[in-house]
Amino acid sequence: MSDPIIDFKDVSVHFQNGSEAVDAVKNINLQIKAGEIFGIVGYSGAGKSTLVRLINLLHSPTLGDISVAHVHSVANGQVLIKGKALRQLRQKIGMIFQHFNLLDQSTVLQNVLFALKHSGLNKTARIAKAKKLIDQVGLTDRIDNYPAQLSGGQKQRVAIARALANDPEILISDEATSALDPKTTKQILQLLADLNKKTGVTIVLITHEMQVVKNIADRVAVMKNGEIIEQNATYDIFANPQKALTKEFIETASGSQEALEKVLQQPEVKQLPSNALLVELSFSGSTTGEPVISLLAKKFDVTADILYGNVESIQGIAIGTLIVVLQGSKANIQKALAEIKDRKIGLQTIKEGK
């Protein structure tokens, strides 16, 4: 296996904020492979922004080793490269941001050309390359427009084209979809996934929304209070989250928590009969297609009233949730619950009838 393109070993950042000692990131160990899409998820203050600034060495760590784009850039907290070498390293890293950072008085073409100013290409080659990048992000028909004439999604496409201008090995998306509506967010994420496949560029998605990473990230790390509390393949994170914060992010992304709150307000749930049980079933992989509901009725004489259901694909593998009311004799319900567990289906009892 080749060396990771981003490699953090025991990296920490400590600083003083007046009389207060702040641990911005603590003992970070992170390896991101070349060509993958890696999501870093956390709420504000989790340390995500500091982590980004460490990647492009806009911030120096207090402790630890950092290698970026196969350049050993920090050892024991000491920056090893400066001047031209540092500028060359930063050219290998493209950045896109929440607020686009476009030049308002420049056209789409001029904005992309600005990023090629120090590329060493002649004017003809710069224009040809800029036009190719604009075509890649689907904005050829907007090439002479100014930012004020573009939608938010179109502005972000310009920002992506500009970030790719110097053929970076790494593209960092720092909350780049936070200002966009859900439909546009999906389009921008699909564009990033397509660019990753076509160019092989490594993409690091920094976000406070699990929804952003779930459809395109290969792996995900969850941050809290400056630490990475959990990291795994995206499917494994969604199918088997280990930490409470990760579960919270996933519930928000899937909408299951909001659905449960609505279910609990339904009259039949508020007045759940004594022979009934409200449960949440979690399916993943091969269990998603199993006819569990009909099986419970046939085998145990337990009816299942489905109040909410959701199935989605993570890394090509189905993950689903059902919120159901199971109704039958107490003994039969217990047998049904045992059957569910035997089939490796997640089971959580939410409410028992009285």
Coordinates of C-alpha atoms in Angstrom, one line a residue:
M1 CA 0.0 0.0 0.0
S2 CA 1.3 3.5 -0.9
D3 CA 1.9 6.0 1.8
P4 CA -1.0 8.2 2.8
I5 CA -1.3 11.6 1.0
I6 CA -2.1 13.2 4.4
D7 CA -0.6 11.7 7.5
F8 CA -1.0 13.2 11.0
K9 CA 0.8 11.4 13.9
D10 CA 0.0 12.5 17.5
V11 CA -0.7 16.1 16.4
S12 CA -1.8 18.6 18.9
V13 CA -2.3 22.4 18.9
H14 CA -2.2 24.3 22.3
F15 CA -2.4 28.1 22.6
Q16 CA -3.2 30.7 25.2
N17 CA -6.4 32.8 24.8
G18 CA -5.7 35.4 27.5
S19 CA -5.4 33.5 30.7
E20 CA -7.2 30.5 29.2
A21 CA -5.2 27.5 27.8
V22 CA -6.9 26.1 24.7
D23 CA -6.5 22.7 23.2
A24 CA -7.6 23.3 19.6
V25 CA -6.7 19.8 18.5
K26 CA -5.6 16.9 20.7
N27 CA -3.5 13.9 19.7
I28 CA -4.8 13.6 16.2
N29 CA -3.9 10.5 14.3
L30 CA -5.2 10.6 10.7
Q31 CA -4.2 9.0 7.5
I32 CA -6.0 9.9 4.2
K33 CA -5.2 7.8 1.2
A34 CA -4.5 9.3 -2.2
G35 CA -7.6 9.4 -4.4
E36 CA -10.2 8.9 -1.7
I37 CA -13.0 11.2 -0.5
F38 CA -12.6 11.7 3.2
G39 CA -15.2 13.4 5.4
I40 CA -14.5 15.2 8.6
V41 CA -17.6 15.9 10.6
G42 CA -18.1 18.0 13.7
Y43 CA -20.0 20.9 15.2
S44 CA -18.6 24.4 15.4
G45 CA -15.7 24.4 17.8
A46 CA -14.8 20.8 17.2
G47 CA -11.4 21.6 15.7
K48 CA -12.2 21.1 12.0
S49 CA -10.9 24.5 10.9
T50 CA -7.7 24.1 12.8
L51 CA -7.2 20.8 11.2
V52 CA -7.6 22.3 7.7
R53 CA -5.0 25.0 8.6
L54 CA -2.6 22.3 9.7
I55 CA -2.9 20.5 6.4
N56 CA -1.8 23.6 4.4
L57 CA 0.5 24.8 7.2
L58 CA -1.3 28.1 7.8
H59 CA -1.1 27.0 11.4
S60 CA 1.8 25.2 13.1
P61 CA 1.2 22.3 15.5
T62 CA 2.5 22.3 19.1
L63 CA 3.4 18.6 18.9
G64 CA 3.4 15.8 16.3
D65 CA 4.4 14.9 12.8
I66 CA 2.7 15.9 9.6
S67 CA 3.2 14.7 6.0
V68 CA 1.2 16.3 3.2
A69 CA 1.4 15.3 -0.5
H70 CA 4.2 12.9 0.4
V71 CA 6.2 15.9 1.8
H72 CA 7.3 15.5 5.5
S73 CA 6.5 19.0 6.5
V74 CA 6.4 18.9 10.3
A75 CA 8.5 16.9 12.8
N76 CA 7.9 17.0 16.6
G77 CA 5.9 20.2 16.1
Q78 CA 8.6 22.0 14.1
V79 CA 7.9 23.1 10.5
L80 CA 10.5 21.7 8.2
I81 CA 9.8 23.6 5.0
K82 CA 9.7 27.3 4.3
G83 CA 9.7 29.8 1.5
K84 CA 9.5 28.3 -2.0
A85 CA 9.1 24.8 -0.8
L86 CA 6.2 25.8 1.4
R87 CA 4.6 27.7 -1.6
Q88 CA 5.0 24.6 -3.8
L89 CA 3.4 22.4 -1.2
R90 CA 0.4 24.8 -0.9
Q91 CA 0.0 24.7 -4.7
K92 CA -0.7 21.0 -4.3
I93 CA -3.8 21.9 -2.2
G94 CA -6.9 23.4 -3.6
M95 CA -9.5 25.1 -1.4
I96 CA -13.2 25.8 -1.8
F97 CA -15.1 27.7 0.9
Q98 CA -18.7 28.4 2.0
H99 CA -18.8 31.9 0.7
F100 CA -17.1 31.3 -2.7
N101 CA -14.4 34.1 -2.4
L102 CA -14.8 35.2 -6.0
L103 CA -13.7 38.4 -7.5
D104 CA -16.9 40.4 -8.0
Q105 CA -15.6 42.6 -10.8
S106 CA -14.2 39.7 -12.8
T107 CA -16.0 37.3 -15.1
V108 CA -16.1 33.5 -14.7
L109 CA -13.2 33.2 -17.1
Q110 CA -11.2 36.0 -15.4
N111 CA -11.8 34.4 -11.9
V112 CA -10.3 31.1 -13.1
L113 CA -7.5 32.8 -15.0
F114 CA -6.5 34.7 -11.8
A115 CA -5.6 31.3 -10.2
L116 CA -3.3 30.6 -13.1
K117 CA -1.5 33.9 -12.8
H118 CA 1.7 32.2 -11.5
S119 CA 1.4 28.9 -13.4
G120 CA 4.2 29.5 -15.8
L121 CA 1.9 29.0 -18.8
N122 CA 1.7 31.6 -21.6
K123 CA -1.5 33.5 -22.1
T124 CA -2.9 31.3 -24.8
A125 CA -2.3 28.2 -22.7
R126 CA -3.8 29.8 -19.6
I127 CA -7.0 30.7 -21.4
A128 CA -7.3 27.2 -22.9
K129 CA -6.8 25.6 -19.5
A130 CA -9.3 28.0 -17.8
K131 CA -11.9 27.2 -20.5
K132 CA -11.4 23.5 -20.1
L133 CA -11.9 23.8 -16.3
I134 CA -15.0 25.9 -16.7
D135 CA -16.3 23.2 -19.1
Q136 CA -15.5 20.5 -16.5
V137 CA -17.8 22.2 -13.9
G138 CA -20.5 22.7 -16.5
L139 CA -20.4 26.5 -16.9
T140 CA -19.3 27.1 -20.5
D141 CA -22.5 29.0 -21.2
R142 CA -21.7 31.3 -18.2
I143 CA -18.1 32.0 -19.1
D144 CA -18.6 35.8 -19.6
N145 CA -21.0 36.3 -16.6
Y146 CA -20.0 38.1 -13.4
P147 CA -20.6 36.6 -10.0
A148 CA -23.7 38.8 -9.4
Q149 CA -25.3 37.1 -12.4
L150 CA -24.8 33.6 -11.0
S151 CA -26.7 31.4 -8.6
G152 CA -25.1 30.1 -5.4
G153 CA -24.4 26.7 -7.0
Q154 CA -22.9 28.3 -10.1
K155 CA -20.6 30.5 -8.0
Q156 CA -19.4 27.4 -6.2
R157 CA -18.7 25.7 -9.5
V158 CA -16.5 28.7 -10.4
A159 CA -14.8 28.3 -7.1
I160 CA -14.2 24.6 -7.8
A161 CA -12.8 25.3 -11.3
R162 CA -10.4 27.9 -9.8
A163 CA -9.3 25.5 -7.0
L164 CA -8.4 22.9 -9.6
A165 CA -6.5 25.4 -11.8
N166 CA -3.0 24.4 -10.6
D167 CA -3.7 20.6 -10.8
P168 CA -3.8 20.0 -7.0
E169 CA -3.3 16.6 -5.5
I170 CA -5.7 17.5 -2.7
L171 CA -9.0 19.5 -2.8
I172 CA -10.3 20.7 0.6
S173 CA -14.0 21.6 0.8
D174 CA -14.4 23.7 3.9
E175 CA -18.2 23.8 4.6
A176 CA -18.5 24.5 0.8
T177 CA -22.2 23.5 0.6
S178 CA -23.4 25.1 3.8
A179 CA -24.8 28.2 2.1
L180 CA -26.6 26.1 -0.6
D181 CA -30.1 24.6 -0.8
P182 CA -30.4 20.8 -0.6
K183 CA -30.9 20.3 -4.3
T184 CA -27.9 22.4 -5.2
T185 CA -25.8 20.8 -2.5
K186 CA -26.6 17.4 -4.0
Q187 CA -25.5 18.7 -7.5
I188 CA -22.2 20.1 -6.1
L189 CA -21.4 16.9 -4.2
Q190 CA -22.1 14.9 -7.4
L191 CA -19.7 17.2 -9.3
L192 CA -17.0 16.6 -6.7
A193 CA -17.5 12.9 -6.9
D194 CA -17.3 13.0 -10.7
L195 CA -14.1 15.1 -10.5
N196 CA -12.6 12.6 -8.0
K197 CA -13.3 9.7 -10.4
K198 CA -12.0 11.6 -13.5
T199 CA -8.9 13.2 -12.1
G200 CA -8.0 11.1 -9.0
V201 CA -7.8 14.2 -6.8
T202 CA -8.0 13.5 -3.1
I203 CA -11.0 15.3 -1.6
V204 CA -11.3 16.2 2.1
L205 CA -14.9 17.3 3.0
I206 CA -15.1 19.5 6.2
T207 CA -18.7 19.8 7.4
H208 CA -21.1 19.9 10.3
E209 CA -23.6 17.8 8.4
M210 CA -23.4 14.0 8.1
Q211 CA -25.8 14.3 5.1
V212 CA -23.0 15.9 3.1
V213 CA -20.6 13.0 3.4
K214 CA -22.9 10.0 3.4
N215 CA -23.4 9.7 -0.3
I216 CA -19.9 10.4 -1.6
A217 CA -17.3 9.9 1.2
D218 CA -15.2 6.7 1.3
R219 CA -14.4 7.2 5.0
V220 CA -15.5 9.5 7.7
A221 CA -13.9 10.9 10.9
V222 CA -16.1 12.5 13.6
M223 CA -14.5 15.3 15.7
K224 CA -15.5 16.6 19.2
N225 CA -13.6 19.0 21.4
G226 CA -10.5 18.8 19.2
E227 CA -10.3 15.1 19.1
I228 CA -11.3 12.5 16.5
I229 CA -13.6 10.3 18.5
E230 CA -14.5 7.8 15.7
Q231 CA -13.4 7.1 12.2
N232 CA -14.3 4.3 9.8
A233 CA -15.6 3.5 6.3
T234 CA -18.8 5.5 5.7
Y235 CA -21.0 2.4 5.5
D236 CA -19.6 1.1 8.8
I237 CA -20.1 4.5 10.5
F238 CA -23.8 4.5 9.4
A239 CA -24.5 0.9 10.0
N240 CA -22.7 0.6 13.4
P241 CA -21.9 4.0 15.0
Q242 CA -19.9 3.6 18.2
K243 CA -20.2 7.1 19.8
A244 CA -23.3 9.0 20.9
L245 CA -22.3 12.1 18.9
T246 CA -22.0 9.9 15.7
K247 CA -25.4 8.4 16.3
E248 CA -26.8 12.0 16.7
F249 CA -25.3 13.1 13.4
I250 CA -26.7 10.0 11.7
E251 CA -30.2 10.4 13.1
T252 CA -30.2 14.0 11.8
A253 CA -29.0 13.0 8.4
S254 CA -31.5 10.2 8.0
G255 CA -34.4 12.1 9.5
S256 CA -35.3 9.2 11.8
Q257 CA -35.2 11.2 15.0
E258 CA -37.6 13.8 13.6
A259 CA -39.8 11.0 12.3
L260 CA -39.8 9.4 15.7
E261 CA -40.8 12.6 17.4
K262 CA -43.8 12.8 15.0
V263 CA -44.7 9.2 15.6
L264 CA -44.8 9.6 19.3
Q265 CA -47.4 12.3 18.9
Q266 CA -49.8 10.1 17.0
P267 CA -52.9 9.1 19.1
E268 CA -52.5 5.4 18.6
V269 CA -49.0 5.6 20.0
K270 CA -49.9 7.9 22.9
Q271 CA -52.5 5.3 23.9
L272 CA -50.5 2.2 23.1
P273 CA -52.5 -0.9 24.2
S274 CA -51.1 -3.3 26.7
N275 CA -50.4 -6.0 24.1
A276 CA -48.4 -3.7 21.9
L277 CA -44.7 -2.5 21.7
L278 CA -43.3 0.4 19.7
V279 CA -39.8 -0.5 18.3
E280 CA -37.3 0.7 15.9
L281 CA -35.7 -1.8 13.5
S282 CA -32.4 -1.1 11.8
F283 CA -31.4 -3.1 8.7
S284 CA -28.1 -3.2 6.8
G285 CA -26.7 -5.1 4.0
S286 CA -28.4 -8.4 3.2
T287 CA -30.9 -8.1 6.0
T288 CA -32.6 -5.1 4.3
G289 CA -34.4 -7.3 1.8
E290 CA -35.7 -9.9 4.3
P291 CA -39.5 -10.1 4.6
V292 CA -39.4 -9.8 8.4
I293 CA -42.8 -8.1 8.8
S294 CA -44.7 -10.9 7.0
L295 CA -42.7 -13.5 8.8
L296 CA -43.7 -12.2 12.2
A297 CA -47.3 -12.4 11.3
K298 CA -47.1 -15.9 9.9
K299 CA -44.8 -17.5 12.4
F300 CA -45.7 -15.7 15.7
D301 CA -49.2 -14.2 15.0
V302 CA -47.7 -10.8 15.7
T303 CA -48.9 -7.9 13.6
A304 CA -46.5 -5.1 12.7
D305 CA -48.0 -1.7 11.9
I306 CA -45.3 0.3 10.0
L307 CA -45.4 4.0 11.1
Y308 CA -42.2 5.1 9.4
G309 CA -39.7 3.6 7.0
N310 CA -36.6 4.7 5.2
V311 CA -34.0 2.9 3.0
E312 CA -30.9 4.4 1.5
S313 CA -27.7 3.3 -0.1
I314 CA -24.4 4.0 1.5
Q315 CA -21.4 3.0 -0.6
G316 CA -23.7 0.8 -2.6
I317 CA -25.0 -1.1 0.4
A318 CA -28.6 -0.7 1.6
I319 CA -29.3 0.7 5.1
G320 CA -32.9 1.0 6.4
T321 CA -34.9 2.0 9.4
L322 CA -38.5 1.0 10.3
I323 CA -40.5 2.3 13.3
V324 CA -43.3 -0.2 13.9
V325 CA -45.9 -1.1 16.5
L326 CA -45.8 -4.9 17.3
Q327 CA -49.0 -6.3 18.6
G328 CA -49.8 -9.8 19.9
S329 CA -49.6 -11.9 23.0
K330 CA -46.8 -11.1 25.4
A331 CA -45.2 -14.5 24.9
N332 CA -45.4 -14.2 21.1
I333 CA -44.0 -10.7 21.0
Q334 CA -41.0 -12.0 23.0
K335 CA -40.5 -14.8 20.5
A336 CA -40.7 -12.2 17.7
L337 CA -38.1 -10.0 19.3
A338 CA -35.8 -13.0 19.7
E339 CA -36.3 -13.9 16.0
I340 CA -35.4 -10.3 15.0
K341 CA -32.2 -10.4 17.0
D342 CA -31.3 -13.8 15.6
R343 CA -31.5 -12.3 12.1
K344 CA -28.9 -9.6 13.1
I345 CA -31.5 -6.8 12.8
G346 CA -31.0 -3.8 15.1
L347 CA -33.7 -3.6 17.7
Q348 CA -34.6 -0.7 20.0
T349 CA -37.7 -0.7 22.2
I350 CA -39.1 2.8 22.3
K351 CA -42.3 2.4 24.2
E352 CA -44.3 -0.4 25.9
G353 CA -48.1 -0.5 26.0
K354 CA -49.9 0.0 29.3

